[in-house]
Amino acid sequence: MIKGAIFDLDGTILDSMFIWDTIGEDYLRTIGYEPKEKLNETFKNLSLQQAACYYISEYGVTLTVNEIVDGVNKMIEKYYVDEVTLKPGVKELLQKFKDSEVKMCIATATDIHLVKAALERLSIDRYFSEIFTCSSVGYGKDEPVIYRKALEFLGTDKSKTIVFEDAAYAVKTAKKDGFVIAAVSDIYEKNQIEIENLADFYITDYRNIEDICKFVSAI
């Protein structure tokens, strides 16, 4: 049976990837620049801080990284505060893990005040003992630092700790670093076959809770 679980947020716990689908282009236009590319494709593997640096280096945006991050967060804040929903079946799985004394935390690229707003509104904050963000650890998910920090906090053995992720690049990072991976299907991730092949377990629907529990019990 697993002892620890590290959950991504957007697309994994929250049905929220639609927020990020055009935000890169939308934000750029609000500050007077026209996108030269489809920025959601460029930004899908970047943290918000990395995306801000990209705006500065590739578009000549004269704002600071912090100013850009704050601007983007203000545009999307209402969604996390008022609108985003849980993926069906997530809460039931979290309760099952809690009942089994599995330690849980969040590892996300989303800024912490947005994470807290959504978790508290959806009444699932009590399941997680800590929130790690790419901003707080200083690295995006193209590096394994955030997963290592989360594992260190949980104090569980890596072989008994599952990383739940929906993004192909993040799945690759955590898998390469030796974590057990439960990949979560999300319509905004195009590389479903790739992540299914990489993952130790592939979740198409959290409501298939018996199948998930059989998998985690076998670890």
mmCIF file of C-alpha atoms in Angstrom:
data_model
loop_
_atom_site.group_PDB
_atom_site.id
_atom_site.type_symbol
_atom_site.label_atom_id
_atom_site.label_comp_id
_atom_site.label_asym_id
_atom_site.label_seq_id
_atom_site.Cartn_x
_atom_site.Cartn_y
_atom_site.Cartn_z
ATOM 1 C CA MET A 1 0.000 0.000 0.000
ATOM 2 C CA ILE A 2 1.270 3.479 -0.801
ATOM 3 C CA LYS A 3 2.286 5.806 2.015
ATOM 4 C CA GLY A 4 2.426 9.147 0.167
ATOM 5 C CA ALA A 5 0.788 10.938 -2.745
ATOM 6 C CA ILE A 6 1.965 14.087 -4.539
ATOM 7 C CA PHE A 7 -0.811 15.703 -6.562
ATOM 8 C CA ASP A 8 -0.523 18.207 -9.360
ATOM 9 C CA LEU A 9 -3.427 20.675 -9.351
ATOM 10 C CA ASP A 10 -4.604 21.898 -12.769
ATOM 11 C CA GLY A 11 -5.885 19.121 -14.999
ATOM 12 C CA THR A 12 -5.218 16.559 -12.263
ATOM 13 C CA ILE A 13 -7.413 17.598 -9.340
ATOM 14 C CA LEU A 14 -9.134 20.620 -10.866
ATOM 15 C CA ASP A 15 -10.935 20.724 -14.195
ATOM 16 C CA SER A 16 -9.160 23.991 -14.913
ATOM 17 C CA MET A 17 -6.853 23.694 -17.915
ATOM 18 C CA PHE A 18 -9.263 25.750 -20.030
ATOM 19 C CA ILE A 19 -8.070 28.779 -18.054
ATOM 20 C CA TRP A 20 -4.531 28.363 -19.341
ATOM 21 C CA ASP A 21 -5.415 27.535 -22.943
ATOM 22 C CA THR A 22 -5.316 31.139 -24.211
ATOM 23 C CA ILE A 23 -4.114 33.142 -21.201
ATOM 24 C CA GLY A 24 -0.596 33.578 -22.637
ATOM 25 C CA GLU A 25 -1.920 35.310 -25.719
ATOM 26 C CA ASP A 26 -4.716 37.147 -23.904
ATOM 27 C CA TYR A 27 -2.346 38.654 -21.348
ATOM 28 C CA LEU A 28 0.170 39.734 -23.971
ATOM 29 C CA ARG A 29 -2.539 41.636 -25.851
ATOM 30 C CA THR A 30 -3.659 43.439 -22.686
ATOM 31 C CA ILE A 31 -0.191 44.981 -22.388
ATOM 32 C CA GLY A 32 -0.021 45.990 -26.046
ATOM 33 C CA TYR A 33 1.853 43.168 -27.785
ATOM 34 C CA GLU A 34 0.589 40.876 -30.525
ATOM 35 C CA PRO A 35 1.550 37.187 -30.196
ATOM 36 C CA LYS A 36 3.824 35.845 -32.931
ATOM 37 C CA GLU A 37 2.875 32.243 -32.178
ATOM 38 C CA LYS A 38 0.308 30.098 -30.378
ATOM 39 C CA LEU A 39 1.644 30.771 -26.917
ATOM 40 C CA ASN A 40 -0.251 28.028 -25.118
ATOM 41 C CA GLU A 41 1.928 25.526 -27.016
ATOM 42 C CA THR A 42 5.092 27.421 -26.083
ATOM 43 C CA PHE A 43 4.052 27.868 -22.456
ATOM 44 C CA LYS A 44 2.606 24.435 -21.694
ATOM 45 C CA ASN A 45 5.966 23.194 -20.364
ATOM 46 C CA LEU A 46 6.822 26.411 -18.494
ATOM 47 C CA SER A 47 6.085 27.737 -15.036
ATOM 48 C CA LEU A 48 4.505 31.181 -14.827
ATOM 49 C CA GLN A 49 7.867 32.681 -13.897
ATOM 50 C CA GLN A 50 9.512 31.018 -16.900
ATOM 51 C CA ALA A 51 6.722 32.324 -19.132
ATOM 52 C CA ALA A 52 7.287 35.833 -17.763
ATOM 53 C CA CYS A 53 10.974 35.579 -18.644
ATOM 54 C CA TYR A 54 9.970 34.465 -22.138
ATOM 55 C CA TYR A 55 7.796 37.562 -22.583
ATOM 56 C CA ILE A 56 10.784 39.715 -21.657
ATOM 57 C CA SER A 57 13.393 37.932 -23.793
ATOM 58 C CA GLU A 58 11.278 37.188 -26.879
ATOM 59 C CA TYR A 59 8.840 40.092 -26.976
ATOM 60 C CA GLY A 60 10.816 42.823 -25.255
ATOM 61 C CA VAL A 61 8.227 43.346 -22.545
ATOM 62 C CA THR A 62 9.615 45.980 -20.190
ATOM 63 C CA LEU A 63 7.721 44.874 -17.078
ATOM 64 C CA THR A 64 9.505 42.875 -14.387
ATOM 65 C CA VAL A 65 8.910 39.159 -13.908
ATOM 66 C CA ASN A 66 6.923 39.849 -10.737
ATOM 67 C CA GLU A 67 4.788 42.454 -12.482
ATOM 68 C CA ILE A 68 3.983 40.037 -15.290
ATOM 69 C CA VAL A 69 3.158 37.216 -12.864
ATOM 70 C CA ASP A 70 0.887 39.523 -10.869
ATOM 71 C CA GLY A 71 -0.834 40.660 -14.063
ATOM 72 C CA VAL A 72 -1.552 37.124 -15.229
ATOM 73 C CA ASN A 73 -2.753 36.085 -11.777
ATOM 74 C CA LYS A 74 -5.197 38.984 -11.652
ATOM 75 C CA MET A 75 -6.677 37.876 -14.969
ATOM 76 C CA ILE A 76 -7.308 34.310 -13.790
ATOM 77 C CA GLU A 77 -8.016 34.887 -10.098
ATOM 78 C CA LYS A 78 -11.808 34.920 -10.477
ATOM 79 C CA TYR A 79 -11.768 31.392 -11.861
ATOM 80 C CA TYR A 80 -9.987 29.924 -8.855
ATOM 81 C CA VAL A 81 -11.939 31.992 -6.349
ATOM 82 C CA ASP A 82 -15.384 31.402 -7.864
ATOM 83 C CA GLU A 83 -15.580 28.960 -10.744
ATOM 84 C CA VAL A 84 -13.217 26.000 -11.181
ATOM 85 C CA THR A 85 -14.585 22.589 -10.296
ATOM 86 C CA LEU A 86 -13.119 19.295 -9.175
ATOM 87 C CA LYS A 87 -12.648 16.448 -11.581
ATOM 88 C CA PRO A 88 -15.407 13.914 -10.910
ATOM 89 C CA GLY A 89 -14.479 11.376 -8.249
ATOM 90 C CA VAL A 90 -11.450 13.261 -6.900
ATOM 91 C CA LYS A 91 -12.916 13.997 -3.484
ATOM 92 C CA GLU A 92 -13.894 10.376 -2.947
ATOM 93 C CA LEU A 93 -10.355 9.238 -3.764
ATOM 94 C CA LEU A 94 -8.835 11.807 -1.429
ATOM 95 C CA GLN A 95 -11.104 10.643 1.388
ATOM 96 C CA LYS A 96 -10.150 7.031 0.674
ATOM 97 C CA PHE A 97 -6.483 7.965 0.931
ATOM 98 C CA LYS A 98 -7.070 9.915 4.131
ATOM 99 C CA ASP A 99 -8.896 6.964 5.675
ATOM 100 C CA SER A 100 -5.882 4.803 4.767
ATOM 101 C CA GLU A 101 -3.518 7.355 6.374
ATOM 102 C CA VAL A 102 -1.809 8.202 3.100
ATOM 103 C CA LYS A 103 0.124 11.472 3.429
ATOM 104 C CA MET A 104 -0.768 13.957 0.684
ATOM 105 C CA CYS A 105 0.546 17.254 -0.641
ATOM 106 C CA ILE A 106 0.249 19.472 -3.710
ATOM 107 C CA ALA A 107 2.989 20.190 -6.282
ATOM 108 C CA THR A 108 1.871 22.793 -8.822
ATOM 109 C CA ALA A 109 2.996 25.560 -11.156
ATOM 110 C CA THR A 110 0.032 27.710 -10.069
ATOM 111 C CA ASP A 111 0.692 30.461 -7.524
ATOM 112 C CA ILE A 112 -0.149 29.581 -3.949
ATOM 113 C CA HIS A 113 -2.894 32.150 -3.261
ATOM 114 C CA LEU A 114 -4.883 30.805 -6.216
ATOM 115 C CA VAL A 115 -4.314 27.223 -5.076
ATOM 116 C CA LYS A 116 -5.504 27.982 -1.563
ATOM 117 C CA ALA A 117 -8.562 29.862 -2.822
ATOM 118 C CA ALA A 118 -9.693 26.907 -4.933
ATOM 119 C CA LEU A 119 -8.910 24.189 -2.376
ATOM 120 C CA GLU A 120 -10.709 26.036 0.409
ATOM 121 C CA ARG A 121 -13.792 26.835 -1.686
ATOM 122 C CA LEU A 122 -14.036 23.211 -2.804
ATOM 123 C CA SER A 123 -13.486 21.955 0.769
ATOM 124 C CA ILE A 124 -10.516 19.731 -0.018
ATOM 125 C CA ASP A 125 -7.753 21.771 1.632
ATOM 126 C CA ARG A 126 -7.921 19.512 4.700
ATOM 127 C CA TYR A 127 -6.553 16.589 2.708
ATOM 128 C CA PHE A 128 -3.192 18.204 1.968
ATOM 129 C CA SER A 129 -0.480 18.832 4.525
ATOM 130 C CA GLU A 130 1.523 21.213 2.309
ATOM 131 C CA ILE A 131 1.463 23.067 -1.007
ATOM 132 C CA PHE A 132 4.630 23.257 -3.097
ATOM 133 C CA THR A 133 4.739 25.619 -6.073
ATOM 134 C CA CYS A 134 7.284 26.052 -8.828
ATOM 135 C CA SER A 135 7.721 29.611 -7.610
ATOM 136 C CA SER A 136 8.449 28.544 -4.030
ATOM 137 C CA VAL A 137 11.038 25.911 -5.013
ATOM 138 C CA GLY A 138 12.576 28.017 -7.777
ATOM 139 C CA TYR A 139 12.238 25.451 -10.585
ATOM 140 C CA GLY A 140 9.648 24.435 -13.143
ATOM 141 C CA LYS A 141 8.494 20.865 -13.637
ATOM 142 C CA ASP A 142 11.108 20.336 -16.312
ATOM 143 C CA GLU A 143 13.305 19.650 -13.270
ATOM 144 C CA PRO A 144 12.431 17.159 -10.460
ATOM 145 C CA VAL A 145 13.097 19.601 -7.602
ATOM 146 C CA ILE A 146 9.447 20.169 -6.702
ATOM 147 C CA TYR A 147 8.793 16.423 -6.428
ATOM 148 C CA ARG A 148 11.916 15.884 -4.349
ATOM 149 C CA LYS A 149 10.933 18.707 -1.976
ATOM 150 C CA ALA A 150 7.447 17.248 -1.635
ATOM 151 C CA LEU A 151 8.831 13.765 -0.962
ATOM 152 C CA GLU A 152 11.221 15.117 1.650
ATOM 153 C CA PHE A 153 8.336 16.861 3.394
ATOM 154 C CA LEU A 154 6.120 13.776 3.367
ATOM 155 C CA GLY A 155 8.942 11.632 4.716
ATOM 156 C CA THR A 156 7.775 8.596 2.764
ATOM 157 C CA ASP A 157 9.817 6.167 0.701
ATOM 158 C CA LYS A 158 9.907 7.080 -2.996
ATOM 159 C CA SER A 159 8.830 3.565 -3.984
ATOM 160 C CA LYS A 160 5.717 4.012 -1.826
ATOM 161 C CA THR A 161 4.883 7.505 -3.075
ATOM 162 C CA ILE A 162 2.752 8.172 -6.159
ATOM 163 C CA VAL A 163 2.915 11.323 -8.270
ATOM 164 C CA PHE A 164 -0.414 12.216 -9.885
ATOM 165 C CA GLU A 165 0.117 14.313 -13.048
ATOM 166 C CA ASP A 166 -1.703 15.151 -16.284
ATOM 167 C CA ALA A 167 1.033 16.882 -18.327
ATOM 168 C CA ALA A 168 3.368 14.782 -20.468
ATOM 169 C CA TYR A 169 6.499 16.801 -19.698
ATOM 170 C CA ALA A 170 5.869 16.609 -15.945
ATOM 171 C CA VAL A 171 5.174 12.883 -16.144
ATOM 172 C CA LYS A 172 8.514 12.461 -17.943
ATOM 173 C CA THR A 173 10.367 14.456 -15.294
ATOM 174 C CA ALA A 174 8.956 12.581 -12.307
ATOM 175 C CA LYS A 175 9.231 9.176 -13.988
ATOM 176 C CA LYS A 176 12.861 9.779 -14.953
ATOM 177 C CA ASP A 177 13.564 10.676 -11.321
ATOM 178 C CA GLY A 178 12.238 7.317 -10.157
ATOM 179 C CA PHE A 179 8.746 8.142 -8.941
ATOM 180 C CA VAL A 180 5.709 5.920 -9.338
ATOM 181 C CA ILE A 181 3.368 7.736 -11.739
ATOM 182 C CA ALA A 182 -0.404 7.834 -11.966
ATOM 183 C CA ALA A 183 -1.130 9.794 -15.127
ATOM 184 C CA VAL A 184 -4.505 11.520 -15.280
ATOM 185 C CA SER A 185 -6.277 11.925 -18.605
ATOM 186 C CA ASP A 186 -7.176 15.505 -19.512
ATOM 187 C CA ILE A 187 -8.518 16.756 -22.851
ATOM 188 C CA TYR A 188 -6.039 19.654 -22.911
ATOM 189 C CA GLU A 189 -3.040 17.308 -22.968
ATOM 190 C CA LYS A 190 -2.578 16.074 -26.534
ATOM 191 C CA ASN A 191 0.044 13.416 -25.778
ATOM 192 C CA GLN A 192 -2.254 10.885 -24.126
ATOM 193 C CA ILE A 193 -0.679 7.817 -25.709
ATOM 194 C CA GLU A 194 2.754 8.984 -24.581
ATOM 195 C CA ILE A 195 1.765 9.547 -20.963
ATOM 196 C CA GLU A 196 -0.199 6.299 -20.847
ATOM 197 C CA ASN A 197 2.923 4.464 -21.999
ATOM 198 C CA LEU A 198 5.148 6.282 -19.508
ATOM 199 C CA ALA A 199 2.900 5.960 -16.480
ATOM 200 C CA ASP A 200 2.645 3.081 -14.054
ATOM 201 C CA PHE A 201 -1.111 3.597 -14.015
ATOM 202 C CA TYR A 202 -3.401 5.614 -16.284
ATOM 203 C CA ILE A 203 -6.540 7.224 -14.895
ATOM 204 C CA THR A 204 -9.308 8.056 -17.339
ATOM 205 C CA ASP A 205 -11.903 8.620 -14.614
ATOM 206 C CA TYR A 206 -11.420 8.927 -10.841
ATOM 207 C CA ARG A 207 -14.832 7.357 -10.408
ATOM 208 C CA ASN A 208 -13.193 4.029 -11.268
ATOM 209 C CA ILE A 209 -12.044 4.118 -7.671
ATOM 210 C CA GLU A 210 -11.874 0.346 -7.231
ATOM 211 C CA ASP A 211 -9.336 0.007 -10.039
ATOM 212 C CA ILE A 212 -7.230 2.842 -8.604
ATOM 213 C CA CYS A 213 -7.309 1.325 -5.131
ATOM 214 C CA LYS A 214 -6.248 -2.070 -6.496
ATOM 215 C CA PHE A 215 -3.251 -0.402 -8.108
ATOM 216 C CA VAL A 216 -2.156 1.521 -5.014
ATOM 217 C CA SER A 217 -2.666 -1.535 -2.807
ATOM 218 C CA ALA A 218 -0.278 -3.523 -4.989
ATOM 219 C CA ILE A 219 2.605 -1.074 -4.531
#
